[in-house]
Coordinates of C-alpha atoms and ligand atoms in Angstrom, one line a residue:
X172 CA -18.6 -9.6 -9.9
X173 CA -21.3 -11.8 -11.3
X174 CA -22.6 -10.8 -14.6
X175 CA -26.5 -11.4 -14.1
X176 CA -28.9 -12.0 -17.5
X177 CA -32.5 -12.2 -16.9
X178 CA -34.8 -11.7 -13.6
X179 CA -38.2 -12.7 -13.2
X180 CA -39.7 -10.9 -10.3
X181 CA -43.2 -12.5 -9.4
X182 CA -46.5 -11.5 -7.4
X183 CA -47.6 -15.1 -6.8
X184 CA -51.6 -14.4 -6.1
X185 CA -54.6 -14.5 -8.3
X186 CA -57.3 -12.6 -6.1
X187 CA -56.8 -9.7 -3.4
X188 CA -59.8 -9.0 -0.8
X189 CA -61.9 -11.9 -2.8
X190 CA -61.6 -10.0 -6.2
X191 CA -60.0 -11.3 -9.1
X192 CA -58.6 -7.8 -10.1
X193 CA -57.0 -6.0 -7.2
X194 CA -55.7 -2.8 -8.0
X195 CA -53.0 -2.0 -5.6
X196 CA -50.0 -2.5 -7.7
X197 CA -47.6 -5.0 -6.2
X198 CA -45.4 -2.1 -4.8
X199 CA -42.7 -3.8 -2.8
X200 CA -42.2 -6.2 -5.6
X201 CA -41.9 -3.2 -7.6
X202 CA -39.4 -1.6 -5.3
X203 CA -37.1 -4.3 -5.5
X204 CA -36.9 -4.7 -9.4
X205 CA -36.0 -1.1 -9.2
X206 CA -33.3 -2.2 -6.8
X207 CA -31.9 -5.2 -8.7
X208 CA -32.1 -3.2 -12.2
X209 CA -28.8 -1.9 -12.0
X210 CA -27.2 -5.1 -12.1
X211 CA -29.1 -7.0 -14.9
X212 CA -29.6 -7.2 -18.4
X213 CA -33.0 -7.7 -18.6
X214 CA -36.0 -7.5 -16.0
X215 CA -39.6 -8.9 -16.0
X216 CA -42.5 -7.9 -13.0
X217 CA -45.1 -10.3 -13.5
X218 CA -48.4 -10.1 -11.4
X219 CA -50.1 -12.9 -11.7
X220 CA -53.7 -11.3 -10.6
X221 CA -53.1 -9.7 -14.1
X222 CA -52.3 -13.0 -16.4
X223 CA -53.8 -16.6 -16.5
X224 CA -50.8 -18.0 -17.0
X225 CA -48.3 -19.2 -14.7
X226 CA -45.0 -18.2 -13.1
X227 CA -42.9 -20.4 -15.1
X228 CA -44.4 -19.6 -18.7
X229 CA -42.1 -16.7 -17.8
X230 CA -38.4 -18.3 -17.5
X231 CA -36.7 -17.6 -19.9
X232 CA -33.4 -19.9 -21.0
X233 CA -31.4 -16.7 -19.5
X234 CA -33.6 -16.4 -16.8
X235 CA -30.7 -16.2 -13.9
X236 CA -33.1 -15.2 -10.8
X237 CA -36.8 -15.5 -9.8
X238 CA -38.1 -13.2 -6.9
X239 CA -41.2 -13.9 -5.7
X240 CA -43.1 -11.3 -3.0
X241 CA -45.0 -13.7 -0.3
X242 CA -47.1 -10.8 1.5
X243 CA -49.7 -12.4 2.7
X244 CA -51.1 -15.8 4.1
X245 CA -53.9 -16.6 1.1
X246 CA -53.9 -18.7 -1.4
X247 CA -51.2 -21.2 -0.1
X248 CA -51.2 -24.1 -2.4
X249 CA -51.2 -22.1 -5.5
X250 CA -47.8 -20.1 -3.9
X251 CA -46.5 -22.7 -3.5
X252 CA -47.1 -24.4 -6.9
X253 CA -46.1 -21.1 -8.5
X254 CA -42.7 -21.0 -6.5
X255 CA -41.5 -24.9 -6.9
X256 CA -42.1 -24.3 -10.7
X257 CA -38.8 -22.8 -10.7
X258 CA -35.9 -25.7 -11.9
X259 CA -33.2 -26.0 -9.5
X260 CA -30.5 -24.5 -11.7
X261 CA -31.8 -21.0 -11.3
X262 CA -31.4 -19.1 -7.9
X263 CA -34.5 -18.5 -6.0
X264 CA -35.6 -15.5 -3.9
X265 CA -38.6 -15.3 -1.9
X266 CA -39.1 -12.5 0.5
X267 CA -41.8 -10.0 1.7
X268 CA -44.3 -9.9 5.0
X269 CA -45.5 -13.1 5.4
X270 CA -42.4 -15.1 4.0
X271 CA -40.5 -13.1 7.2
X272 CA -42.9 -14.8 10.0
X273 CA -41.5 -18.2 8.6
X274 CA -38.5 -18.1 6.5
X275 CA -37.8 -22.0 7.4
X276 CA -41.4 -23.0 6.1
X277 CA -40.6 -21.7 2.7
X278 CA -37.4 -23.2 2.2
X279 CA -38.1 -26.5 3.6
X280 CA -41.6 -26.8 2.0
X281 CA -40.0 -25.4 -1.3
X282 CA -36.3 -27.1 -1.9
X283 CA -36.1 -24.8 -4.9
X284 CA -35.7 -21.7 -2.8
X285 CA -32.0 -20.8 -2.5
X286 CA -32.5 -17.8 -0.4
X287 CA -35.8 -15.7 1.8
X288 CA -35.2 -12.1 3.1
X289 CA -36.1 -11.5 5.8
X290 CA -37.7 -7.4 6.5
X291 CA -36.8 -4.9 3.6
X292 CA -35.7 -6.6 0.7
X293 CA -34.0 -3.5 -1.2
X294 CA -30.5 -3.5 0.6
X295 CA -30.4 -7.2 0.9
X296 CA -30.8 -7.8 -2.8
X297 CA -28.5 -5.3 -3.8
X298 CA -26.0 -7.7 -1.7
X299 CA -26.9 -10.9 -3.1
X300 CA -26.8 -9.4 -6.5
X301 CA -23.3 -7.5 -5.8
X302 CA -22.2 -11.3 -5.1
X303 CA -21.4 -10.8 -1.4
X304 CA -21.0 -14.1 -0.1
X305 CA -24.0 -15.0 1.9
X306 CA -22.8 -15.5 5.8
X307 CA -22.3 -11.7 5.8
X308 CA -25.7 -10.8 4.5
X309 CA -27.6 -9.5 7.2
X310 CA -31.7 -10.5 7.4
X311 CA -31.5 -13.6 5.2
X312 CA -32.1 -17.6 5.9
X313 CA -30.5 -19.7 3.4
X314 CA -29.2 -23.5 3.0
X315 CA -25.9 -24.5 3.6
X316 CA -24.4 -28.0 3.4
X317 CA -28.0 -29.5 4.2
X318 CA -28.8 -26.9 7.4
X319 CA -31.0 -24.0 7.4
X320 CA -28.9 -21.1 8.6
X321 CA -30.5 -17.5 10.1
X322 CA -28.4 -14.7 9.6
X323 CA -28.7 -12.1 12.0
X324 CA -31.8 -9.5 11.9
X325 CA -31.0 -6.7 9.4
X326 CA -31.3 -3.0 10.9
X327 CA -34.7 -1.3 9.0
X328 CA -32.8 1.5 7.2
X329 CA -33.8 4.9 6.5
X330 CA -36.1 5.0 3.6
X331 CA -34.2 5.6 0.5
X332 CA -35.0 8.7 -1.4
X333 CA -33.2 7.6 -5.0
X334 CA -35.3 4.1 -5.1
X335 CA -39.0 4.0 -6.2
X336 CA -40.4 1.7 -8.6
X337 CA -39.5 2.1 -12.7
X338 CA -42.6 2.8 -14.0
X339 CA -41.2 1.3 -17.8
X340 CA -41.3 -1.9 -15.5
X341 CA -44.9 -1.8 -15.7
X342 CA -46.9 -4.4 -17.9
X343 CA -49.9 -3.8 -16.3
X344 CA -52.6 -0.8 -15.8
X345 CA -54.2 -0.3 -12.2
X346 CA -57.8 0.2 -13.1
X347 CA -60.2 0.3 -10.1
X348 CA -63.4 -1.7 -11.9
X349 CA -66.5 -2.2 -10.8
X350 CA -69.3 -4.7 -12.3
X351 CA -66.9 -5.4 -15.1
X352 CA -66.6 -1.9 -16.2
X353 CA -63.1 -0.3 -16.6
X354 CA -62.5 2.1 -13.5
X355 CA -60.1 5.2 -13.2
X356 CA -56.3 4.3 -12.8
X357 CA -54.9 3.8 -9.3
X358 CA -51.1 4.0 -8.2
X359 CA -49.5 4.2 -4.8
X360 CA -46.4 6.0 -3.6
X361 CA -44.2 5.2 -0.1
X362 CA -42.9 8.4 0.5
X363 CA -42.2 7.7 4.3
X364 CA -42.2 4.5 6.7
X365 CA -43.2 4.0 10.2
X366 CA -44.5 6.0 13.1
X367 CA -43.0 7.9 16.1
X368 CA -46.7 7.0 17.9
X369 CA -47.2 4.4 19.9
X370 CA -50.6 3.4 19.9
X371 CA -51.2 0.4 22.1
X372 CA -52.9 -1.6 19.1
X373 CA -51.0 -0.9 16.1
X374 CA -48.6 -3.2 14.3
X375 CA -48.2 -0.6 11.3
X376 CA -45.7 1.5 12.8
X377 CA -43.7 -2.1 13.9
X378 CA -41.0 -3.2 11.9
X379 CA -41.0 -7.1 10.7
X380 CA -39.7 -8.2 13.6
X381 CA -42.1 -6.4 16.1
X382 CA -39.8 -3.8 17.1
X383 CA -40.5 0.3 17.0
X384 CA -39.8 1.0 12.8
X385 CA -38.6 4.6 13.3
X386 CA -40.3 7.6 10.8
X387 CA -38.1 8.0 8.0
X388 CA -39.2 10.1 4.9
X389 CA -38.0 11.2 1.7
X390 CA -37.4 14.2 0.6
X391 CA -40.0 16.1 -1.4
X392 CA -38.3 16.4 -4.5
X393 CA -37.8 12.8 -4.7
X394 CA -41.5 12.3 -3.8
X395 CA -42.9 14.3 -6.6
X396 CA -39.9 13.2 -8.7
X397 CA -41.8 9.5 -8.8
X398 CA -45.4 11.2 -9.2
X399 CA -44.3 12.4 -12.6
X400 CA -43.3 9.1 -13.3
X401 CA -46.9 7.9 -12.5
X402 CA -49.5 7.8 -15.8
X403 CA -52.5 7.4 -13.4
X404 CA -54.7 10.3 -12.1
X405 CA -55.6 8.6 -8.6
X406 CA -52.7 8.4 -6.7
X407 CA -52.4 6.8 -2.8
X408 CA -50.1 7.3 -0.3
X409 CA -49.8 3.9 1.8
X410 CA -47.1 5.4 4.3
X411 CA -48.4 4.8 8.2
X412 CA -48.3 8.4 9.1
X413 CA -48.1 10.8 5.6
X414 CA -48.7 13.7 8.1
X415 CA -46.2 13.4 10.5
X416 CA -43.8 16.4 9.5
X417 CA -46.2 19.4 7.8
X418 CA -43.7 21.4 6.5
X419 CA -42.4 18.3 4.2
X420 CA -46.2 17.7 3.2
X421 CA -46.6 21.8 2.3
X422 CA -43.1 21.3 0.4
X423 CA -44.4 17.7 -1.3
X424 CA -47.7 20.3 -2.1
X425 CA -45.6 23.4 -3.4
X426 CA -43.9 21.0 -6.1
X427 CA -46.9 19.7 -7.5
X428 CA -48.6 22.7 -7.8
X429 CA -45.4 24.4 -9.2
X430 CA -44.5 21.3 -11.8
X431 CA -48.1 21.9 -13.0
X432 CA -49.4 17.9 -11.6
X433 CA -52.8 17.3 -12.3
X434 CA -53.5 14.3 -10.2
X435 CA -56.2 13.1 -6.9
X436 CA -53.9 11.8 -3.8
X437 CA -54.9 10.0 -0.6
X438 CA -53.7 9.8 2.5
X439 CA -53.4 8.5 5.9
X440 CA -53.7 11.6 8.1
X441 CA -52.9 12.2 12.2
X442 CA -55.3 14.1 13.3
X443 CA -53.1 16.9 14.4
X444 CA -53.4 17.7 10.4
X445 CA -56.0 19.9 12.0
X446 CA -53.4 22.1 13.7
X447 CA -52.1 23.4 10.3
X448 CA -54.8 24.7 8.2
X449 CA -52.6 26.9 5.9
X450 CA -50.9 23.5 5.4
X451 CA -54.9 21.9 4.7
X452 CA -55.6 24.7 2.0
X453 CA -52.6 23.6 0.2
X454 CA -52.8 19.8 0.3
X455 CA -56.5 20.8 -1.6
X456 CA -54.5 23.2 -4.2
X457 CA -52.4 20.1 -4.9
X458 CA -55.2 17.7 -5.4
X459 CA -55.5 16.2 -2.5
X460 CA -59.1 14.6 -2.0
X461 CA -59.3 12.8 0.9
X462 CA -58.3 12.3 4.3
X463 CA -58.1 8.5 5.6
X464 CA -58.4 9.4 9.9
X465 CA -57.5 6.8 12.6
X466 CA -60.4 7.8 15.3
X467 CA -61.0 4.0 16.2
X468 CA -63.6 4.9 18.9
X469 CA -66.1 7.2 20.3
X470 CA -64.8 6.5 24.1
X471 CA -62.8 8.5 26.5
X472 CA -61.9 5.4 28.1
X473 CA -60.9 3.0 25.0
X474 CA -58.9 6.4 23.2
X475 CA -57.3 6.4 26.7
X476 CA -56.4 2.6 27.0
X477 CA -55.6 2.9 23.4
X478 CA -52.6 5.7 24.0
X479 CA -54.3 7.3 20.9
X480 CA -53.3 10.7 21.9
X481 CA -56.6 12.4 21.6
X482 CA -59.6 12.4 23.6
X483 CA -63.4 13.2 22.2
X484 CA -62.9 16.8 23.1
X485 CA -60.0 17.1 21.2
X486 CA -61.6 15.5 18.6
X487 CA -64.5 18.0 18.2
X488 CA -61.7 20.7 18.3
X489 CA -60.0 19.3 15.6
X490 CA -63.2 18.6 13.7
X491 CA -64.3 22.0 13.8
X492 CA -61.3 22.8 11.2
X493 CA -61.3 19.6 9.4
X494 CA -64.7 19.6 8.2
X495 CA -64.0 23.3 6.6
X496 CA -62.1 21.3 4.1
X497 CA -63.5 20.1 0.7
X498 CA -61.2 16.8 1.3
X499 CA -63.2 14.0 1.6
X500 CA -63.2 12.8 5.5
X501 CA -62.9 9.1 5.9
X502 CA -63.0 7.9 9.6
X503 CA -62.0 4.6 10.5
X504 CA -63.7 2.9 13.9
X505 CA -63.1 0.0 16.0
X506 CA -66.0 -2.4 17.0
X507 CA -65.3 -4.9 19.1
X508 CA -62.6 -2.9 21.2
X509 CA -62.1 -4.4 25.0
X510 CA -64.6 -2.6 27.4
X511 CA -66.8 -1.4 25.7
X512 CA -70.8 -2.3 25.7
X513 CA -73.3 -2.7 22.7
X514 CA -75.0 0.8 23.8
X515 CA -71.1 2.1 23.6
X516 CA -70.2 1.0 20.3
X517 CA -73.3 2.2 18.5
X518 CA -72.8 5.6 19.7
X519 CA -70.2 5.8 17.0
X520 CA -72.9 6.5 14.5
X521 CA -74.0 9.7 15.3
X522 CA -70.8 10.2 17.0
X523 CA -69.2 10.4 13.5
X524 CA -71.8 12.6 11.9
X525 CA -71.4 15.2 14.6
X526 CA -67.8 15.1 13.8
X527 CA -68.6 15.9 10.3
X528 CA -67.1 12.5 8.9
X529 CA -67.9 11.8 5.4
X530 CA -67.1 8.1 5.0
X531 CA -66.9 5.5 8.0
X532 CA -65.0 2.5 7.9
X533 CA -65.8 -0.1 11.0
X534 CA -63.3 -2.8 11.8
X535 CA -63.7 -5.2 14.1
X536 CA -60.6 -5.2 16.9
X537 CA -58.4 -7.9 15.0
X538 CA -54.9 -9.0 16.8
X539 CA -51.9 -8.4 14.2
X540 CA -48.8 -10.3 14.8
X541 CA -46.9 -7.6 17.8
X542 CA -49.9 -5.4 17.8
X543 CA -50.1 -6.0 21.6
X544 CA -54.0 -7.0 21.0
X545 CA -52.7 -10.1 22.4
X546 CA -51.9 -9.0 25.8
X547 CA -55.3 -6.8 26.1
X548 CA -56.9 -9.7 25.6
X549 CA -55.2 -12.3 28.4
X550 CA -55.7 -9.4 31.0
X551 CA -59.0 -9.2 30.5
X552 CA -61.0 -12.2 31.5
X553 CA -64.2 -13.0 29.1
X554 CA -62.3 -11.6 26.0
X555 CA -60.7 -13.9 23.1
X556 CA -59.4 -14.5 19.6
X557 CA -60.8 -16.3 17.2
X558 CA -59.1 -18.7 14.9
X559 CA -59.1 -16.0 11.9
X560 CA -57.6 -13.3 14.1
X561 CA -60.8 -11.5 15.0
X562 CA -61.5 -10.3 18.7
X563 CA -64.9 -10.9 20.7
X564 CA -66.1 -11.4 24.4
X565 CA -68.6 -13.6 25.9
X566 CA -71.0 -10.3 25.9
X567 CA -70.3 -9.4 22.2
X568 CA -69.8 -12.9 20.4
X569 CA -68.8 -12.3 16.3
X570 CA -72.8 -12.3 15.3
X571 CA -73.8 -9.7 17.8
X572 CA -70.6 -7.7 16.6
X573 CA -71.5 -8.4 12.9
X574 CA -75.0 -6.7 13.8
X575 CA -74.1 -4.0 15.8
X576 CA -71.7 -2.8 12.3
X577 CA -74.8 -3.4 10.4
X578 CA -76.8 -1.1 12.7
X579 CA -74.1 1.5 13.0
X580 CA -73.9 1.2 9.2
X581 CA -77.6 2.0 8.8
X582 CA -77.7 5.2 11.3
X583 CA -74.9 6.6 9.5
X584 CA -74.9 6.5 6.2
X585 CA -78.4 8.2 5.9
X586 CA -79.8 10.1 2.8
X587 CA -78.6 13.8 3.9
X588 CA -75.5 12.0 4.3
X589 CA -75.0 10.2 1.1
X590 CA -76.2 12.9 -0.8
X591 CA -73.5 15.0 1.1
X592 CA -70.7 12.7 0.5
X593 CA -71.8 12.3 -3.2
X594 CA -71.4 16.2 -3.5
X595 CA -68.1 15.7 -2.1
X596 CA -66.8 13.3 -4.6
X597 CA -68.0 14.7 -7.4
X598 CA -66.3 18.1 -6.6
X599 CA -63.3 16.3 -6.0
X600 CA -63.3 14.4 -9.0
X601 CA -62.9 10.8 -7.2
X602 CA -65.8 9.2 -9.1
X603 CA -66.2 8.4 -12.5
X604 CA -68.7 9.2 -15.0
X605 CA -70.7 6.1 -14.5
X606 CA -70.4 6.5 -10.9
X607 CA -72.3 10.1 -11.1
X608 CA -74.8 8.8 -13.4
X609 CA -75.4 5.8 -11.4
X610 CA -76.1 8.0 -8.1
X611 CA -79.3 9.0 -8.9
X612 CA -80.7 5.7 -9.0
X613 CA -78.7 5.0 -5.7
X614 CA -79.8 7.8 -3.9
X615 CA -83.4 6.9 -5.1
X616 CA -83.0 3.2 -3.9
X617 CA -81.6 4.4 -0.8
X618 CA -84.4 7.3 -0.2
X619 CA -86.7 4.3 -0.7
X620 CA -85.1 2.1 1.9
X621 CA -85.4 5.3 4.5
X622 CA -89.9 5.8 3.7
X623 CA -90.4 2.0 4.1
X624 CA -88.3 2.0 7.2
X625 CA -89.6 5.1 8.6
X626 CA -93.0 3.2 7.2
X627 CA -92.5 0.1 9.2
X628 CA -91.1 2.1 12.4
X629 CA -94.4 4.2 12.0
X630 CA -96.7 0.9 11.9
X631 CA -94.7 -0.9 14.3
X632 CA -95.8 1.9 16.7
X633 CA -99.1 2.8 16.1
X634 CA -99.7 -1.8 16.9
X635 CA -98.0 -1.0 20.1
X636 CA -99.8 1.4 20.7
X637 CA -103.1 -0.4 19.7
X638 CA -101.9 -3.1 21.7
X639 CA -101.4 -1.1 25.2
X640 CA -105.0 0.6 24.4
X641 CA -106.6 -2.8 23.9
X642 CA -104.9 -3.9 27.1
X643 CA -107.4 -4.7 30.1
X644 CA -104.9 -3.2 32.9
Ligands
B12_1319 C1 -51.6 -1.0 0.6 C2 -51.9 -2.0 1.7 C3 -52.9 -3.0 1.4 C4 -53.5 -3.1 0.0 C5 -52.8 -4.2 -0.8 C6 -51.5 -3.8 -1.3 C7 -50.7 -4.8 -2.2 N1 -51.3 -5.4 -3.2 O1 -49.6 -5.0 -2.0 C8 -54.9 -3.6 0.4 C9 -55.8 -2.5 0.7 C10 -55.6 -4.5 -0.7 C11 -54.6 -4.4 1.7 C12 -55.3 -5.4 2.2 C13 -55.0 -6.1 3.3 N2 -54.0 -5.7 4.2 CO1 -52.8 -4.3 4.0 N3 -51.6 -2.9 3.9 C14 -51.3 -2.1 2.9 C15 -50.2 -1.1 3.4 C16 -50.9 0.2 3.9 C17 -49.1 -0.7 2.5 C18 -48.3 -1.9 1.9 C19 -47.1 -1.4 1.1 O2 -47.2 -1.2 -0.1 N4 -46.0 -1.1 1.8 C20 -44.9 -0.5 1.3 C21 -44.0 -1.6 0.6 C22 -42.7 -0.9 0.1 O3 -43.6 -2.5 1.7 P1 -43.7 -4.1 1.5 O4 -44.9 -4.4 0.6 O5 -43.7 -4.7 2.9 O6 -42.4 -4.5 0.7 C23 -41.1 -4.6 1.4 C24 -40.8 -5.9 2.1 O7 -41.9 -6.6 2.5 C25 -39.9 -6.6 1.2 N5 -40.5 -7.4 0.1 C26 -41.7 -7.5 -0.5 N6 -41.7 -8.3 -1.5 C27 -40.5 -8.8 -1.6 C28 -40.0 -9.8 -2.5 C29 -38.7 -10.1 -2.5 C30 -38.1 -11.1 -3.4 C31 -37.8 -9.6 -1.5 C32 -36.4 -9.9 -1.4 C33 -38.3 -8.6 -0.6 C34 -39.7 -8.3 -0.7 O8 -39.2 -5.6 0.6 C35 -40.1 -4.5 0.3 C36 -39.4 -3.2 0.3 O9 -38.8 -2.9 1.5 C37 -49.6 -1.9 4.7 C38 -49.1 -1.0 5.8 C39 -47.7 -0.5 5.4 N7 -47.5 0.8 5.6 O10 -46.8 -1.2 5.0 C40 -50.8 -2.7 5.1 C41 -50.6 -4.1 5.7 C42 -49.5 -4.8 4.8 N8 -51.9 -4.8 5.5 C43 -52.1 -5.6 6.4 C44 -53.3 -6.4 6.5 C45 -53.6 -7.2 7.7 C46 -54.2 -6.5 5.4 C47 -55.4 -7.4 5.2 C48 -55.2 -8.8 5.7 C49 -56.5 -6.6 6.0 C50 -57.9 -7.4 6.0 N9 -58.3 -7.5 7.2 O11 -58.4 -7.8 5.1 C51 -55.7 -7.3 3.7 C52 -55.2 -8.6 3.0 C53 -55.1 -8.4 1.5 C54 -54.8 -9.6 0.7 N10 -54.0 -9.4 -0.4 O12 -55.0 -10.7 1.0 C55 -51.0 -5.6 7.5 C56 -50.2 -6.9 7.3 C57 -49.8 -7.5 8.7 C58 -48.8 -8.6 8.5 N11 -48.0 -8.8 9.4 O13 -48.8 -9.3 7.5 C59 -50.3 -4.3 7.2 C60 -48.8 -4.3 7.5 C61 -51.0 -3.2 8.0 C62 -51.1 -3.6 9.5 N12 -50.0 -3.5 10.2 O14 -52.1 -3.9 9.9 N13 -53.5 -3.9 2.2
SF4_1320 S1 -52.3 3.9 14.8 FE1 -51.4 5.4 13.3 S2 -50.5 7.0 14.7 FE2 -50.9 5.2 16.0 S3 -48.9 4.2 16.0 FE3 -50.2 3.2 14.4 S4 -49.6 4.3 12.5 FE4 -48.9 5.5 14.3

């Protein structure tokens, strides 16, 4: 077998979401340095959000294999830069989400690249690594004798319970800033993959490939095995359903409690969370502090179309218990979604308060490769995507949609409900010190926003008024 010296595993971006300093650690990246570490000598994770330097400042003369993660489709040119860097004479790896949609682009456009995975890069790695020869690796494109071959698709396996990222890996800390000011430490965990649901939108619970990624989870020991690894005291689950078996998430709850772990977790939720309160008291013993809820709509018919599972009855059922809980409740809504009018969509507003929602998040319907938003869209005449992704209709073009989140915006976050959801965060411990003691003045400027509004609603209709009384008819 190969005896390997030095890899350089790179997260080729400088911004996430516009900002300079993202602070979701570069977890898949991560995941495959942990798988690759058994077989070399040395091992460097470089994100290059964190440095101002450049991948190949890095190489190093044993430097025997770059890996680069390609998640996402920004900031092309510099990728690319970053990846043809690399001299010919060491092998090449790029892999991750968006280097899957096109593994011929990166390998023509980049004649340095020896190899891209295609899906889950952990298995595959641990392959090349082991020095299989490359027509029996399953889920990678590679060059041979001039061509481009395709392997056949690799399977997704079961989520592996003895592979999580190597925290002594880590050059970097997670810090969530704001305004230049050093914010509390964030980390993420995978402690499952995919969904058993089949909402008729959703691309997360869809492997690479588009087809159904079945739920596969760790065990809980392993979970909280890798949260004592973790230095920071915010902690997010990004698995698509966290929730899916309760009794795992009690267990995953029992162990930190019983190993003493002092840390905040979030996570995405079902909303059949609801159904299992003794399981809902725990997750709060453990630290759990909020809730992220996929409700998407305020409409029988769209939760219908969308196959979510749940109608608005069942939502106020489940509400009534999930707004007993001293987790912070963050909703997230659809606007835009195919059907439904202005007067529709801005019912989510008060909708959500009802509910008892502390935090709303509106997206606008956006079409994910294998999401099926695609076919929603052809059979419905007067509906289409835009360049960027984004869906609209001849009645809601993107400026009437952008309004209608601004409006929905306004009506719900008023002041009892920002002074609410500041409670909330404080007794959960989510916000920092400078947070708290910038909430005053917020709460201020926002009480101040609500009298001149009121104000100007006030004036508005006493002129009306005047105006009708003036009136000769
Ligand atoms: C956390 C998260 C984020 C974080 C960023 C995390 C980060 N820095 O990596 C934040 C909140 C910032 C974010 C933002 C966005 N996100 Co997001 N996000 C996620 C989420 C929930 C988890 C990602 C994750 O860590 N997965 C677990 C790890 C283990 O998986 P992985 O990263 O895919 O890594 C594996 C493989 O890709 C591969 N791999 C990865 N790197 C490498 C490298 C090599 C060399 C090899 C061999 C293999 C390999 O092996 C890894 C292990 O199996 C996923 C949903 C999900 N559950 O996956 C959505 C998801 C990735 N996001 C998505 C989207 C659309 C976005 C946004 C575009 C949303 C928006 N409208 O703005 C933005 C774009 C941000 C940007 N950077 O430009 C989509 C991507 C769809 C797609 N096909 O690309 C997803 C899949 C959700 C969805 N279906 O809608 N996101
Ligand atoms: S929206 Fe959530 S519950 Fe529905 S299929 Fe996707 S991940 Fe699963």
């Amino acid at each position: 077998m190969r005896s390997w010296r030095h890899l350089l595993c790179v997260y080729p971006y400088r911004s996430e979401l516009g900002r300079r300093n993202g602070f979701y650690p570069p977890l898949g990246l991560e995941i495959i340095a942990a798988a690759l570490k058994p077989h070399f000598r040395a091992i460097d994770v470089i994100d290059l959000r964190r440095e101002t330097g450049n991948a190949a400042d890095f190489l190093r003369p044993d430097t025997d294999l770059v890996c680069f993660s390609v998640n996402w489709d920004r900031e092309a040119g510099f990728l690319r830069e970053q990846i043809r860097s690399v001299p010919p004479g060491i092998l090449t790896v790029v892999g991750g989400r968006h280097a899957t949609e096109d593994p011929e682009k990166w390998l023509s456009e980049c004649p340095n690249v020896g190899i891209v995975v295609r899906g889950d890069g952990e298995e595959t790695v641990g392959e090349i690594a082991e020095g299989r020869p490359l027509e029996g690796i399953a889920g990678i494109s590679y060059r041979l004798e001039g061509r481009i071959v395709h392997n056949p698709v690799r399977q997704c396996a079961k989520v592996r319970g003895d592979l999580y990222p190597d925290k002594k890996l880590r050059r970097y800390k997670y810090t969530m800033d704001q305004s230049g000011l050093t914010g509390p430490q964030f980390d993420t965990v995978a402690s499952s993959r995919g969904c058993p649901f089949n909402c008729a939108f959703c691309s997360f619970s869809r492997n690479p490939w588009g087809g159904k990624r079945a739920w596969s989870a760790r065990s809980p020991e392993s979970v909280v095995d890798e949260i004592e690894t973790i230095d920071a005291g915010l902690v997010g689950f990004v698995d698509d359903n966290f929730t899916h078996d309760m009794d795992r998430v009690a267990a995953i709850c029992d162990l930190i409690i019983a190993r003493g772990i002092r840390k905040r977790f979030i996570a995405n939720a079902r909303l059949e969370v609801a159904r299992r309160p003794d399981v809902l008291r725990k997750m709060e013993r453990a630290g759990f502090s909020m809730l992220l809820l996929g409700i998407e709509s305020a409409q029988d018919k769209t939760l219908r179309s969308m196959r979510k599972g749940f109608d608005t009855k069942r939502l106020r059922e489940y509400f009534r218990v999930l707004r007993k809980s001293r987790m912070i409740l963050f909703g997230y809504f659809i606007v835009g979604n195919i059907g439904e009018s202005e007067k529709e969509m801005l019912q989510i507003a008060p909708f959500a308060r009802r509910l008892g929602i502390d935090v709303i998040q509106l997206t606008v319907l956006r079409n994910e490769r294998y999401s099926g938003v695609e076919d929603l869209v052809a059979s419905n005449p007067g509906c289409h995507i835009a360049p960027d992704g984004l869906v609209y209709s001849d009645q809601c073009p993107p400026e009437l949609l952008r309004n209608i989140r601004r409006r929905i915006h306004r009506r719900f976050y008023g002041l009892t409900q920002l002074l609410q959801l500041c409670g909330k965060a404080i007794r959960n411990r989510i916000v920092t010190p400078r947070v708290v003691s910038g909430i005053p003045g917020f709460v201020l400027g926002e009480a101040i926003a609500h009298w001149k509004q009121k104000r100007m609603r006030r004036k508005r209709r006493r002129l009306a008024e005047e105006a009708q009384a003036a009136s000769p008819v």
